[in-house]
PDB file of C-alpha atoms in Angstrom:
ATOM      1  CA  MET A   1     187.893  -7.129  -1.261  1.00 45.00           C
ATOM      2  CA  VAL A   2     190.099  -7.318  -4.334  1.00 47.00           C
ATOM      3  CA  SER A   3     189.435  -9.511  -7.251  1.00 49.00           C
ATOM      4  CA  SER A   4     190.544 -13.115  -7.538  1.00 66.00           C
ATOM      5  CA  SER A   5     193.055 -12.061 -10.233  1.00 87.00           C
ATOM      6  CA  GLU A   6     195.260 -10.996  -7.258  1.00 94.00           C
ATOM      7  CA  ARG A   7     197.928 -13.293  -6.214  1.00 97.00           C
ATOM      8  CA  VAL A   8     200.292 -12.575  -3.294  1.00 98.00           C
ATOM      9  CA  PHE A   9     203.907 -14.018  -2.996  1.00 99.00           C
ATOM     10  CA  ILE A  10     204.798 -14.318   0.616  1.00 98.00           C
ATOM     11  CA  LEU A  11     208.399 -14.250   2.094  1.00 98.00           C
ATOM     12  CA  GLY A  12     208.466 -15.210   5.931  1.00 94.00           C
ATOM     13  CA  GLY A  13     204.870 -16.624   5.682  1.00 94.00           C
ATOM     14  CA  THR A  14     205.410 -19.237   8.536  1.00 92.00           C
ATOM     15  CA  GLY A  15     206.404 -17.021  11.527  1.00 93.00           C
ATOM     16  CA  ASN A  16     204.270 -15.126  13.891  1.00 94.00           C
ATOM     17  CA  VAL A  17     203.734 -12.193  11.555  1.00 98.00           C
ATOM     18  CA  GLY A  18     203.635 -13.828   8.193  1.00 97.00           C
ATOM     19  CA  SER A  19     201.224 -16.544   9.219  1.00 96.00           C
ATOM     20  CA  LYS A  20     198.770 -14.012  10.327  1.00 98.00           C
ATOM     21  CA  THR A  21     199.080 -12.244   6.980  1.00 98.00           C
ATOM     22  CA  THR A  22     198.637 -15.484   5.108  1.00 98.00           C
ATOM     23  CA  ARG A  23     195.599 -16.619   7.055  1.00 97.00           C
ATOM     24  CA  ASP A  24     193.827 -13.187   6.657  1.00 98.00           C
ATOM     25  CA  LEU A  25     194.561 -13.233   2.938  1.00 98.00           C
ATOM     26  CA  ILE A  26     193.230 -16.761   2.308  1.00 97.00           C
ATOM     27  CA  ALA A  27     190.254 -15.874   4.559  1.00 96.00           C
ATOM     28  CA  LYS A  28     189.440 -13.234   1.888  1.00 96.00           C
ATOM     29  CA  GLY A  29     189.829 -15.813  -0.787  1.00 96.00           C
ATOM     30  CA  ILE A  30     193.094 -14.329  -2.209  1.00 98.00           C
ATOM     31  CA  PRO A  31     195.554 -17.120  -3.345  1.00 98.00           C
ATOM     32  CA  VAL A  32     199.117 -16.913  -2.009  1.00 98.00           C
ATOM     33  CA  THR A  33     202.383 -18.409  -2.656  1.00 98.00           C
ATOM     34  CA  LEU A  34     204.940 -19.197   0.245  1.00 97.00           C
ATOM     35  CA  TYR A  35     208.531 -19.498  -0.257  1.00 97.00           C
ATOM     36  CA  ALA A  36     209.638 -22.161   2.347  1.00 94.00           C
ATOM     37  CA  ARG A  37     212.375 -24.551   3.090  1.00 92.00           C
ATOM     38  CA  GLN A  38     209.841 -27.334   4.136  1.00 91.00           C
ATOM     39  CA  PRO A  39     206.989 -27.240   1.810  1.00 90.00           C
ATOM     40  CA  GLU A  40     204.898 -30.077   3.457  1.00 89.00           C
ATOM     41  CA  LYS A  41     205.295 -28.399   6.840  1.00 87.00           C
ATOM     42  CA  ALA A  42     204.319 -25.047   5.592  1.00 91.00           C
ATOM     43  CA  LYS A  43     201.248 -26.587   3.692  1.00 88.00           C
ATOM     44  CA  ALA A  44     200.166 -28.387   6.759  1.00 89.00           C
ATOM     45  CA  SER A  45     200.294 -25.233   8.888  1.00 91.00           C
ATOM     46  CA  PHE A  46     197.546 -23.809   6.743  1.00 93.00           C
ATOM     47  CA  GLU A  47     195.571 -26.990   6.852  1.00 90.00           C
ATOM     48  CA  ASN A  48     196.473 -27.830   3.159  1.00 88.00           C
ATOM     49  CA  ASN A  49     194.314 -25.032   1.957  1.00 94.00           C
ATOM     50  CA  SER A  50     193.877 -25.035  -1.695  1.00 94.00           C
ATOM     51  CA  LEU A  51     194.622 -21.226  -1.839  1.00 96.00           C
ATOM     52  CA  VAL A  52     198.203 -21.786  -0.386  1.00 96.00           C
ATOM     53  CA  ASN A  53     200.861 -22.691  -2.998  1.00 96.00           C
ATOM     54  CA  ILE A  54     204.484 -23.563  -1.781  1.00 96.00           C
ATOM     55  CA  ILE A  55     207.739 -23.020  -3.495  1.00 97.00           C
ATOM     56  CA  GLN A  56     210.587 -24.716  -1.856  1.00 96.00           C
ATOM     57  CA  GLY A  57     213.761 -22.872  -1.423  1.00 94.00           C
ATOM     58  CA  ASP A  58     216.056 -20.861   0.781  1.00 92.00           C
ATOM     59  CA  TYR A  59     218.283 -17.645   0.554  1.00 93.00           C
ATOM     60  CA  LYS A  60     221.290 -19.462  -0.547  1.00 91.00           C
ATOM     61  CA  ASP A  61     219.929 -20.237  -3.989  1.00 93.00           C
ATOM     62  CA  LEU A  62     217.507 -17.563  -5.109  1.00 95.00           C
ATOM     63  CA  ALA A  63     216.636 -18.963  -8.594  1.00 96.00           C
ATOM     64  CA  PRO A  64     213.393 -20.617  -7.360  1.00 96.00           C
ATOM     65  CA  LEU A  65     212.368 -17.389  -5.778  1.00 97.00           C
ATOM     66  CA  LYS A  66     213.086 -15.395  -8.882  1.00 97.00           C
ATOM     67  CA  GLU A  67     211.201 -17.639 -11.125  1.00 97.00           C
ATOM     68  CA  GLY A  68     208.316 -18.049  -8.523  1.00 97.00           C
ATOM     69  CA  LEU A  69     207.645 -14.272  -8.455  1.00 98.00           C
ATOM     70  CA  LYS A  70     206.174 -14.266 -11.978  1.00 97.00           C
ATOM     71  CA  GLY A  71     202.499 -14.185 -12.182  1.00 97.00           C
ATOM     72  CA  HIS A  72     201.981 -12.534  -8.761  1.00 98.00           C
ATOM     73  CA  THR A  73     200.575  -9.027  -8.267  1.00 98.00           C
ATOM     74  CA  ARG A  74     201.946  -8.314  -4.705  1.00 99.00           C
ATOM     75  CA  LEU A  75     204.699  -9.236  -2.466  1.00 99.00           C
ATOM     76  CA  PHE A  76     204.887  -9.476   1.359  1.00 99.00           C
ATOM     77  CA  LEU A  77     208.537  -9.091   2.211  1.00 99.00           C
ATOM     78  CA  LEU A  78     209.887 -10.123   5.646  1.00 98.00           C
ATOM     79  CA  ILE A  79     213.614 -11.015   6.037  1.00 97.00           C
ATOM     80  CA  ALA A  80     215.047 -11.878   9.306  1.00 93.00           C
ATOM     81  CA  ASP A  81     218.618 -12.171   8.207  1.00 93.00           C
ATOM     82  CA  MET A  82     219.999  -8.782   9.459  1.00 93.00           C
ATOM     83  CA  TYR A  83     223.480  -9.390   7.951  1.00 93.00           C
ATOM     84  CA  ASN A  84     222.239 -10.045   4.467  1.00 96.00           C
ATOM     85  CA  MET A  85     218.992  -8.050   4.661  1.00 97.00           C
ATOM     86  CA  ILE A  86     219.928  -5.138   2.545  1.00 98.00           C
ATOM     87  CA  HIS A  87     221.225  -7.113  -0.460  1.00 97.00           C
ATOM     88  CA  LEU A  88     218.393  -9.642  -0.318  1.00 98.00           C
ATOM     89  CA  LYS A  89     215.632  -7.109  -0.070  1.00 98.00           C
ATOM     90  CA  LYS A  90     217.018  -4.885  -2.825  1.00 98.00           C
ATOM     91  CA  THR A  91     217.660  -7.988  -5.016  1.00 98.00           C
ATOM     92  CA  ILE A  92     214.276  -9.581  -4.461  1.00 98.00           C
ATOM     93  CA  ALA A  93     212.407  -6.232  -4.691  1.00 99.00           C
ATOM     94  CA  ALA A  94     214.070  -5.590  -8.067  1.00 98.00           C
ATOM     95  CA  TRP A  95     213.038  -9.008  -9.386  1.00 98.00           C
ATOM     96  CA  ALA A  96     209.537  -8.504  -8.095  1.00 98.00           C
ATOM     97  CA  TYR A  97     209.036  -5.212  -9.921  1.00 99.00           C
ATOM     98  CA  GLU A  98     210.481  -6.671 -13.102  1.00 98.00           C
ATOM     99  CA  ALA A  99     208.175  -9.643 -12.923  1.00 98.00           C
ATOM    100  CA  GLY A 100     205.234  -7.322 -12.799  1.00 98.00           C
ATOM    101  CA  ILE A 101     204.523  -7.120  -9.119  1.00 98.00           C
ATOM    102  CA  LYS A 102     202.625  -3.962  -8.289  1.00 98.00           C
ATOM    103  CA  GLN A 103     203.010  -3.465  -4.650  1.00 99.00           C
ATOM    104  CA  ILE A 104     205.516  -4.570  -1.997  1.00 99.00           C
ATOM    105  CA  VAL A 105     204.603  -4.533   1.757  1.00 99.00           C
ATOM    106  CA  ASP A 106     208.011  -4.602   3.704  1.00 99.00           C
ATOM    107  CA  ILE A 107     208.289  -5.367   7.320  1.00 99.00           C
ATOM    108  CA  SER A 108     210.749  -2.925   8.557  1.00 98.00           C
ATOM    109  CA  SER A 109     211.296  -1.676  11.960  1.00 96.00           C
ATOM    110  CA  PHE A 110     210.545   1.559  14.124  1.00 93.00           C
ATOM    111  CA  THR A 111     214.155   2.034  14.647  1.00 91.00           C
ATOM    112  CA  VAL A 112     214.269   3.422  11.108  1.00 93.00           C
ATOM    113  CA  SER A 113     212.383   6.368  12.621  1.00 88.00           C
ATOM    114  CA  CYS A 114     215.355   7.138  14.919  1.00 83.00           C
ATOM    115  CA  PRO A 115     218.202   9.477  13.900  1.00 81.00           C
ATOM    116  CA  LEU A 116     220.430   7.895  11.267  1.00 84.00           C
ATOM    117  CA  ARG A 117     223.095   5.433  12.322  1.00 85.00           C
ATOM    118  CA  THR A 118     222.038   5.150  15.949  1.00 83.00           C
ATOM    119  CA  THR A 119     221.576   1.320  16.050  1.00 87.00           C
ATOM    120  CA  PHE A 120     222.544  -1.766  14.155  1.00 91.00           C
ATOM    121  CA  ILE A 121     219.048  -2.711  13.592  1.00 92.00           C
ATOM    122  CA  GLY A 122     217.947   0.708  12.482  1.00 92.00           C
ATOM    123  CA  VAL A 123     220.888   1.165  10.091  1.00 95.00           C
ATOM    124  CA  ASN A 124     219.994  -2.253   8.291  1.00 96.00           C
ATOM    125  CA  HIS A 125     216.194  -1.464   8.035  1.00 97.00           C
ATOM    126  CA  TYR A 126     216.814   2.125   6.797  1.00 97.00           C
ATOM    127  CA  GLU A 127     219.343   0.971   4.097  1.00 98.00           C
ATOM    128  CA  SER A 128     216.947  -1.757   3.097  1.00 98.00           C
ATOM    129  CA  GLU A 129     214.114   0.757   2.816  1.00 98.00           C
ATOM    130  CA  GLN A 130     216.090   3.183   0.826  1.00 98.00           C
ATOM    131  CA  ALA A 131     217.412   0.517  -1.531  1.00 98.00           C
ATOM    132  CA  ILE A 132     213.869  -0.446  -2.459  1.00 99.00           C
ATOM    133  CA  TYR A 133     212.510   2.987  -2.334  1.00 98.00           C
ATOM    134  CA  HIS A 134     215.049   4.288  -4.975  1.00 98.00           C
ATOM    135  CA  LEU A 135     214.755   1.430  -7.371  1.00 98.00           C
ATOM    136  CA  PRO A 136     213.970   2.877 -10.906  1.00 96.00           C
ATOM    137  CA  ASN A 137     210.642   2.208 -12.447  1.00 94.00           C
ATOM    138  CA  ARG A 138     209.289   0.451  -9.208  1.00 98.00           C
ATOM    139  CA  GLY A 139     205.721  -0.108  -8.148  1.00 98.00           C
ATOM    140  CA  ALA A 140     204.164   0.905  -4.918  1.00 99.00           C
ATOM    141  CA  TYR A 141     206.227   0.401  -1.626  1.00 99.00           C
ATOM    142  CA  VAL A 142     204.700   0.256   1.778  1.00 99.00           C
ATOM    143  CA  ALA A 143     206.956   0.135   4.721  1.00 98.00           C
ATOM    144  CA  LEU A 144     205.520  -1.172   8.031  1.00 98.00           C
ATOM    145  CA  ARG A 145     207.702  -0.167  11.061  1.00 97.00           C
ATOM    146  CA  PRO A 146     206.756  -2.255  14.087  1.00 97.00           C
ATOM    147  CA  GLY A 147     208.096  -1.383  17.592  1.00 93.00           C
ATOM    148  CA  ARG A 148     209.018  -3.853  20.283  1.00 93.00           C
ATOM    149  CA  PHE A 149     207.451  -7.321  19.457  1.00 95.00           C
ATOM    150  CA  MET A 150     205.314  -8.823  22.318  1.00 95.00           C
ATOM    151  CA  SER A 151     206.666 -12.169  21.234  1.00 94.00           C
ATOM    152  CA  ASN A 152     210.078 -11.225  22.412  1.00 90.00           C
ATOM    153  CA  ILE A 153     208.839 -11.619  25.923  1.00 90.00           C
ATOM    154  CA  PHE A 154     209.013 -15.303  25.429  1.00 87.00           C
ATOM    155  CA  MET A 155     212.569 -15.251  24.553  1.00 81.00           C
ATOM    156  CA  PHE A 156     214.243 -12.184  26.123  1.00 80.00           C
ATOM    157  CA  ASP A 157     212.352 -11.366  29.292  1.00 83.00           C
ATOM    158  CA  GLY A 158     213.988 -13.468  31.967  1.00 76.00           C
ATOM    159  CA  LEU A 159     211.656 -16.231  32.495  1.00 72.00           C
ATOM    160  CA  GLN A 160     214.099 -18.595  30.827  1.00 68.00           C
ATOM    161  CA  PHE A 161     216.681 -17.946  33.581  1.00 67.00           C
ATOM    162  CA  SER A 162     214.345 -17.762  36.477  1.00 77.00           C
ATOM    163  CA  LYS A 163     210.868 -19.355  37.146  1.00 79.00           C
ATOM    164  CA  ASP A 164     209.435 -16.152  38.719  1.00 91.00           C
ATOM    165  CA  ILE A 165     211.547 -13.096  37.621  1.00 93.00           C
ATOM    166  CA  ILE A 166     211.536 -10.844  34.694  1.00 93.00           C
ATOM    167  CA  PHE A 167     214.197  -8.270  34.161  1.00 92.00           C
ATOM    168  CA  ASP A 168     214.871  -5.007  32.275  1.00 92.00           C
ATOM    169  CA  THR A 169     216.892  -1.821  32.615  1.00 88.00           C
ATOM    170  CA  VAL A 170     214.024   0.666  33.248  1.00 89.00           C
ATOM    171  CA  ASP A 171     212.130   1.663  36.256  1.00 92.00           C
ATOM    172  CA  ALA A 172     209.049  -0.527  37.078  1.00 96.00           C
ATOM    173  CA  ASP A 173     206.721   2.202  36.324  1.00 96.00           C
ATOM    174  CA  LYS A 174     208.254   3.327  33.115  1.00 92.00           C
ATOM    175  CA  PRO A 175     205.945   2.961  29.988  1.00 91.00           C
ATOM    176  CA  GLN A 176     207.183   0.822  27.203  1.00 91.00           C
ATOM    177  CA  GLY A 177     205.704   0.300  23.795  1.00 92.00           C
ATOM    178  CA  TRP A 178     204.765  -3.073  22.580  1.00 96.00           C
ATOM    179  CA  VAL A 179     203.345  -4.358  19.275  1.00 97.00           C
ATOM    180  CA  SER A 180     201.382  -7.541  18.599  1.00 97.00           C
ATOM    181  CA  PRO A 181     202.687  -9.859  15.868  1.00 98.00           C
ATOM    182  CA  ASN A 182     198.961 -10.334  15.136  1.00 98.00           C
ATOM    183  CA  ASP A 183     198.530  -6.565  14.463  1.00 98.00           C
ATOM    184  CA  ILE A 184     201.513  -6.481  12.165  1.00 98.00           C
ATOM    185  CA  GLY A 185     200.356  -9.379  10.060  1.00 98.00           C
ATOM    186  CA  ALA A 186     196.729  -8.143  10.024  1.00 98.00           C
ATOM    187  CA  VAL A 187     197.828  -4.530   8.855  1.00 98.00           C
ATOM    188  CA  ALA A 188     200.009  -6.229   6.112  1.00 99.00           C
ATOM    189  CA  ALA A 189     197.025  -8.249   5.034  1.00 98.00           C
ATOM    190  CA  VAL A 190     194.828  -5.209   4.845  1.00 98.00           C
ATOM    191  CA  VAL A 191     197.306  -3.275   2.689  1.00 98.00           C
ATOM    192  CA  LEU A 192     197.865  -6.312   0.413  1.00 98.00           C
ATOM    193  CA  SER A 193     194.164  -6.749  -0.101  1.00 97.00           C
ATOM    194  CA  GLU A 194     192.916  -3.132  -0.673  1.00 97.00           C
ATOM    195  CA  ASP A 195     193.479  -0.936  -3.660  1.00 97.00           C
ATOM    196  CA  ILE A 196     197.204  -0.103  -4.283  1.00 98.00           C
ATOM    197  CA  GLU A 197     196.612   3.476  -4.808  1.00 98.00           C
ATOM    198  CA  LYS A 198     194.955   3.890  -1.417  1.00 98.00           C
ATOM    199  CA  HIS A 199     198.285   3.072   0.434  1.00 98.00           C
ATOM    200  CA  GLY A 200     200.654   4.269  -2.276  1.00 98.00           C
ATOM    201  CA  ASP A 201     204.094   4.573  -0.711  1.00 98.00           C
ATOM    202  CA  SER A 202     202.805   4.955   2.921  1.00 98.00           C
ATOM    203  CA  VAL A 203     204.830   4.316   6.056  1.00 98.00           C
ATOM    204  CA  TYR A 204     202.981   2.829   8.903  1.00 97.00           C
ATOM    205  CA  GLU A 205     204.577   2.862  12.464  1.00 95.00           C
ATOM    206  CA  LEU A 206     203.052   0.221  14.654  1.00 96.00           C
ATOM    207  CA  ASN A 207     202.697   0.083  18.422  1.00 94.00           C
ATOM    208  CA  SER A 208     199.685  -1.944  19.987  1.00 96.00           C
ATOM    209  CA  ASP A 209     199.907  -1.072  23.599  1.00 96.00           C
ATOM    210  CA  VAL A 210     201.879   0.653  26.221  1.00 94.00           C
ATOM    211  CA  ALA A 211     202.681  -1.140  29.559  1.00 96.00           C
ATOM    212  CA  THR A 212     205.131  -0.607  32.358  1.00 96.00           C
ATOM    213  CA  PRO A 213     207.187  -3.546  33.647  1.00 95.00           C
ATOM    214  CA  ALA A 214     204.825  -3.496  36.917  1.00 97.00           C
ATOM    215  CA  GLN A 215     201.860  -4.022  34.644  1.00 97.00           C
ATOM    216  CA  ARG A 216     203.797  -6.700  32.743  1.00 95.00           C
ATOM    217  CA  VAL A 217     204.388  -8.694  35.905  1.00 95.00           C
ATOM    218  CA  ALA A 218     200.880  -8.253  36.976  1.00 97.00           C
ATOM    219  CA  TYR A 219     199.443  -9.623  33.712  1.00 96.00           C
ATOM    220  CA  LEU A 220     201.928 -12.633  33.892  1.00 94.00           C
ATOM    221  CA  SER A 221     201.139 -13.238  37.567  1.00 94.00           C
ATOM    222  CA  ARG A 222     197.426 -13.604  36.824  1.00 96.00           C
ATOM    223  CA  ILE A 223     197.868 -15.596  33.476  1.00 94.00           C
ATOM    224  CA  LEU A 224     200.409 -18.031  34.861  1.00 92.00           C
ATOM    225  CA  GLY A 225     198.828 -18.405  38.291  1.00 94.00           C
ATOM    226  CA  ARG A 226     201.937 -17.592  40.289  1.00 92.00           C
ATOM    227  CA  GLU A 227     203.728 -14.387  41.383  1.00 94.00           C
ATOM    228  CA  ILE A 228     206.108 -12.975  38.976  1.00 94.00           C
ATOM    229  CA  LYS A 229     208.373 -10.402  40.031  1.00 94.00           C
ATOM    230  CA  TYR A 230     210.315  -7.617  38.202  1.00 95.00           C
ATOM    231  CA  LYS A 231     213.969  -6.978  38.806  1.00 94.00           C
ATOM    232  CA  GLN A 232     215.550  -3.876  37.375  1.00 93.00           C
ATOM    233  CA  VAL A 233     219.191  -4.522  36.043  1.00 90.00           C
ATOM    234  CA  ASN A 234     221.845  -2.387  34.462  1.00 88.00           C
ATOM    235  CA  SER A 235     222.589  -2.478  30.760  1.00 88.00           C
ATOM    236  CA  LEU A 236     225.701  -4.805  31.123  1.00 89.00           C
ATOM    237  CA  GLU A 237     223.757  -7.412  33.200  1.00 89.00           C
ATOM    238  CA  LYS A 238     221.058  -7.363  30.598  1.00 88.00           C
ATOM    239  CA  TYR A 239     223.558  -7.722  27.793  1.00 88.00           C
ATOM    240  CA  ASP A 240     225.349 -10.587  29.404  1.00 89.00           C
ATOM    241  CA  MET A 241     222.076 -12.446  29.982  1.00 90.00           C
ATOM    242  CA  LEU A 242     221.026 -12.060  26.523  1.00 89.00           C
ATOM    243  CA  MET A 243     224.257 -13.037  25.129  1.00 90.00           C
ATOM    244  CA  SER A 244     224.216 -16.126  27.393  1.00 90.00           C
ATOM    245  CA  THR A 245     221.202 -17.483  25.432  1.00 86.00           C
ATOM    246  CA  GLY A 246     223.339 -18.094  22.435  1.00 88.00           C
ATOM    247  CA  HIS A 247     220.647 -16.741  20.088  1.00 86.00           C
ATOM    248  CA  LEU A 248     222.055 -13.088  19.601  1.00 88.00           C
ATOM    249  CA  SER A 249     224.982 -11.620  18.218  1.00 92.00           C
ATOM    250  CA  HIS A 250     226.833  -8.562  19.950  1.00 90.00           C
ATOM    251  CA  PRO A 251     224.975  -5.926  17.927  1.00 92.00           C
ATOM    252  CA  PHE A 252     221.487  -7.377  18.552  1.00 89.00           C
ATOM    253  CA  ALA A 253     222.172  -7.751  22.275  1.00 88.00           C
ATOM    254  CA  TYR A 254     223.759  -4.272  22.498  1.00 87.00           C
ATOM    255  CA  CYS A 255     220.504  -2.749  20.839  1.00 87.00           C
ATOM    256  CA  LEU A 256     218.172  -4.448  23.213  1.00 87.00           C
ATOM    257  CA  SER A 257     220.297  -3.766  26.324  1.00 85.00           C
ATOM    258  CA  THR A 258     220.870  -0.061  26.039  1.00 85.00           C
ATOM    259  CA  ASN A 259     219.232   3.317  25.492  1.00 76.00           C
ATOM    260  CA  LEU A 260     219.825   5.956  22.867  1.00 69.00           C
ATOM    261  CA  ALA A 261     221.189   9.283  24.020  1.00 62.00           C
ATOM    262  CA  SER A 262     219.665  10.968  20.966  1.00 60.00           C
ATOM    263  CA  TYR A 263     216.206   9.429  20.799  1.00 57.00           C
ATOM    264  CA  ASP A 264     213.835   8.634  23.671  1.00 60.00           C
ATOM    265  CA  MET A 265     212.101   5.423  22.890  1.00 58.00           C
ATOM    266  CA  GLN A 266     211.047   5.099  26.494  1.00 58.00           C
ATOM    267  CA  ASN A 267     208.110   7.440  26.078  1.00 68.00           C
ATOM    268  CA  PRO A 268     206.039   5.509  23.706  1.00 74.00           C
ATOM    269  CA  THR A 269     202.426   5.964  22.540  1.00 69.00           C
ATOM    270  CA  ILE A 270     199.926   3.498  21.202  1.00 78.00           C
ATOM    271  CA  THR A 271     199.681   3.907  17.440  1.00 68.00           C
ATOM    272  CA  ASP A 272     196.121   4.931  16.927  1.00 61.00           C
ATOM    273  CA  GLY A 273     196.566   4.453  13.237  1.00 67.00           C
ATOM    274  CA  ILE A 274     196.092   0.719  13.744  1.00 78.00           C
ATOM    275  CA  HIS A 275     192.461   1.399  14.741  1.00 81.00           C
ATOM    276  CA  VAL A 276     192.009   3.026  11.344  1.00 77.00           C
ATOM    277  CA  LEU A 277     193.723   0.402   9.306  1.00 76.00           C
ATOM    278  CA  LEU A 278     192.191  -2.564  11.005  1.00 87.00           C
ATOM    279  CA  ARG A 279     188.837  -1.017  11.909  1.00 81.00           C
ATOM    280  CA  ARG A 280     189.353  -2.512  15.621  1.00 88.00           C
ATOM    281  CA  LYS A 281     191.466  -1.484  18.413  1.00 89.00           C
ATOM    282  CA  PRO A 282     194.986  -2.799  18.574  1.00 92.00           C
ATOM    283  CA  GLU A 283     195.645  -5.959  20.517  1.00 93.00           C
ATOM    284  CA  THR A 284     196.788  -5.325  24.188  1.00 94.00           C
ATOM    285  CA  LEU A 285     199.772  -6.982  25.661  1.00 94.00           C
ATOM    286  CA  GLU A 286     197.573  -8.594  28.556  1.00 95.00           C
ATOM    287  CA  LYS A 287     195.313 -10.198  25.767  1.00 94.00           C
ATOM    288  CA  TYR A 288     198.327 -11.366  23.625  1.00 93.00           C
ATOM    289  CA  LEU A 289     199.910 -12.868  26.782  1.00 94.00           C
ATOM    290  CA  GLU A 290     196.600 -14.557  27.845  1.00 94.00           C
ATOM    291  CA  ASP A 291     196.333 -16.120  24.393  1.00 95.00           C
ATOM    292  CA  ASN A 292     199.840 -17.391  24.439  1.00 94.00           C
ATOM    293  CA  LYS A 293     200.299 -18.506  27.857  1.00 92.00           C
ATOM    294  CA  HIS A 294     200.936 -22.092  26.738  1.00 90.00           C
ATOM    295  CA  LEU A 295     204.296 -20.893  25.325  1.00 88.00           C
ATOM    296  CA  PHE A 296     205.580 -20.197  28.798  1.00 85.00           C
ATOM    297  CA  LYS A 297     207.487 -23.153  30.188  1.00 69.00           C
TER     298      LYS A 297
END
């Protein structure tokens, strides 16, 4: 464990991934600072732990963030705003290194590993990585590249449209890669709490489990106590259903609905590196769904 002189600044600390990172760090006795719009709510979510400090702010006015970075040794960087991601990540990373931060752990995407300019999501994450990587006089930069989030099942899998049907464009027996937000957060906490030199400028791709749609409905049927069926749809049908949620823009829905001609993401493998980093096996899709069954309505 690192010395108590470490202090980690966390952006995106109240979501599925960041909250896991925060909890793992404070469990190791490492003080953290969260940048949040609602300080009291953020503080309460971590049981008002004395190791958790909150700076109030948003991304419209970055002045509190720039000032708050001072005195920290490491930065957890998670930006969900895809349209402003490149500018925000480059700006914040530059300020962080200037403030004396020695290591940044960035939540990127496995789409960066695809051929260049194949997806909207991949382009923004790739350009963000490059913007940070090529900063002059920077410190260590570790990029985590997670695959398809297990938590997406609660929003984009079809149960919000039908009580007993999930949908996707692939065959029922086609393997798909899934990553647990808990594994992403845990890996980030490990990197942020170990020697900076150990991880250097590493890139870690993350897939926790591989499961077919048929396996997915089997898990859901058992967990929810009712029969869940799988319906294969075409890309346009999936796109229209995703757009109807009102939560996605065209580029996002397009990326989630279509396959790439130049890169086969439909033949995934579990990232065995997670076992090395966490000293435990990755979280399976079935366990993640079991632990979060209360989120199904």
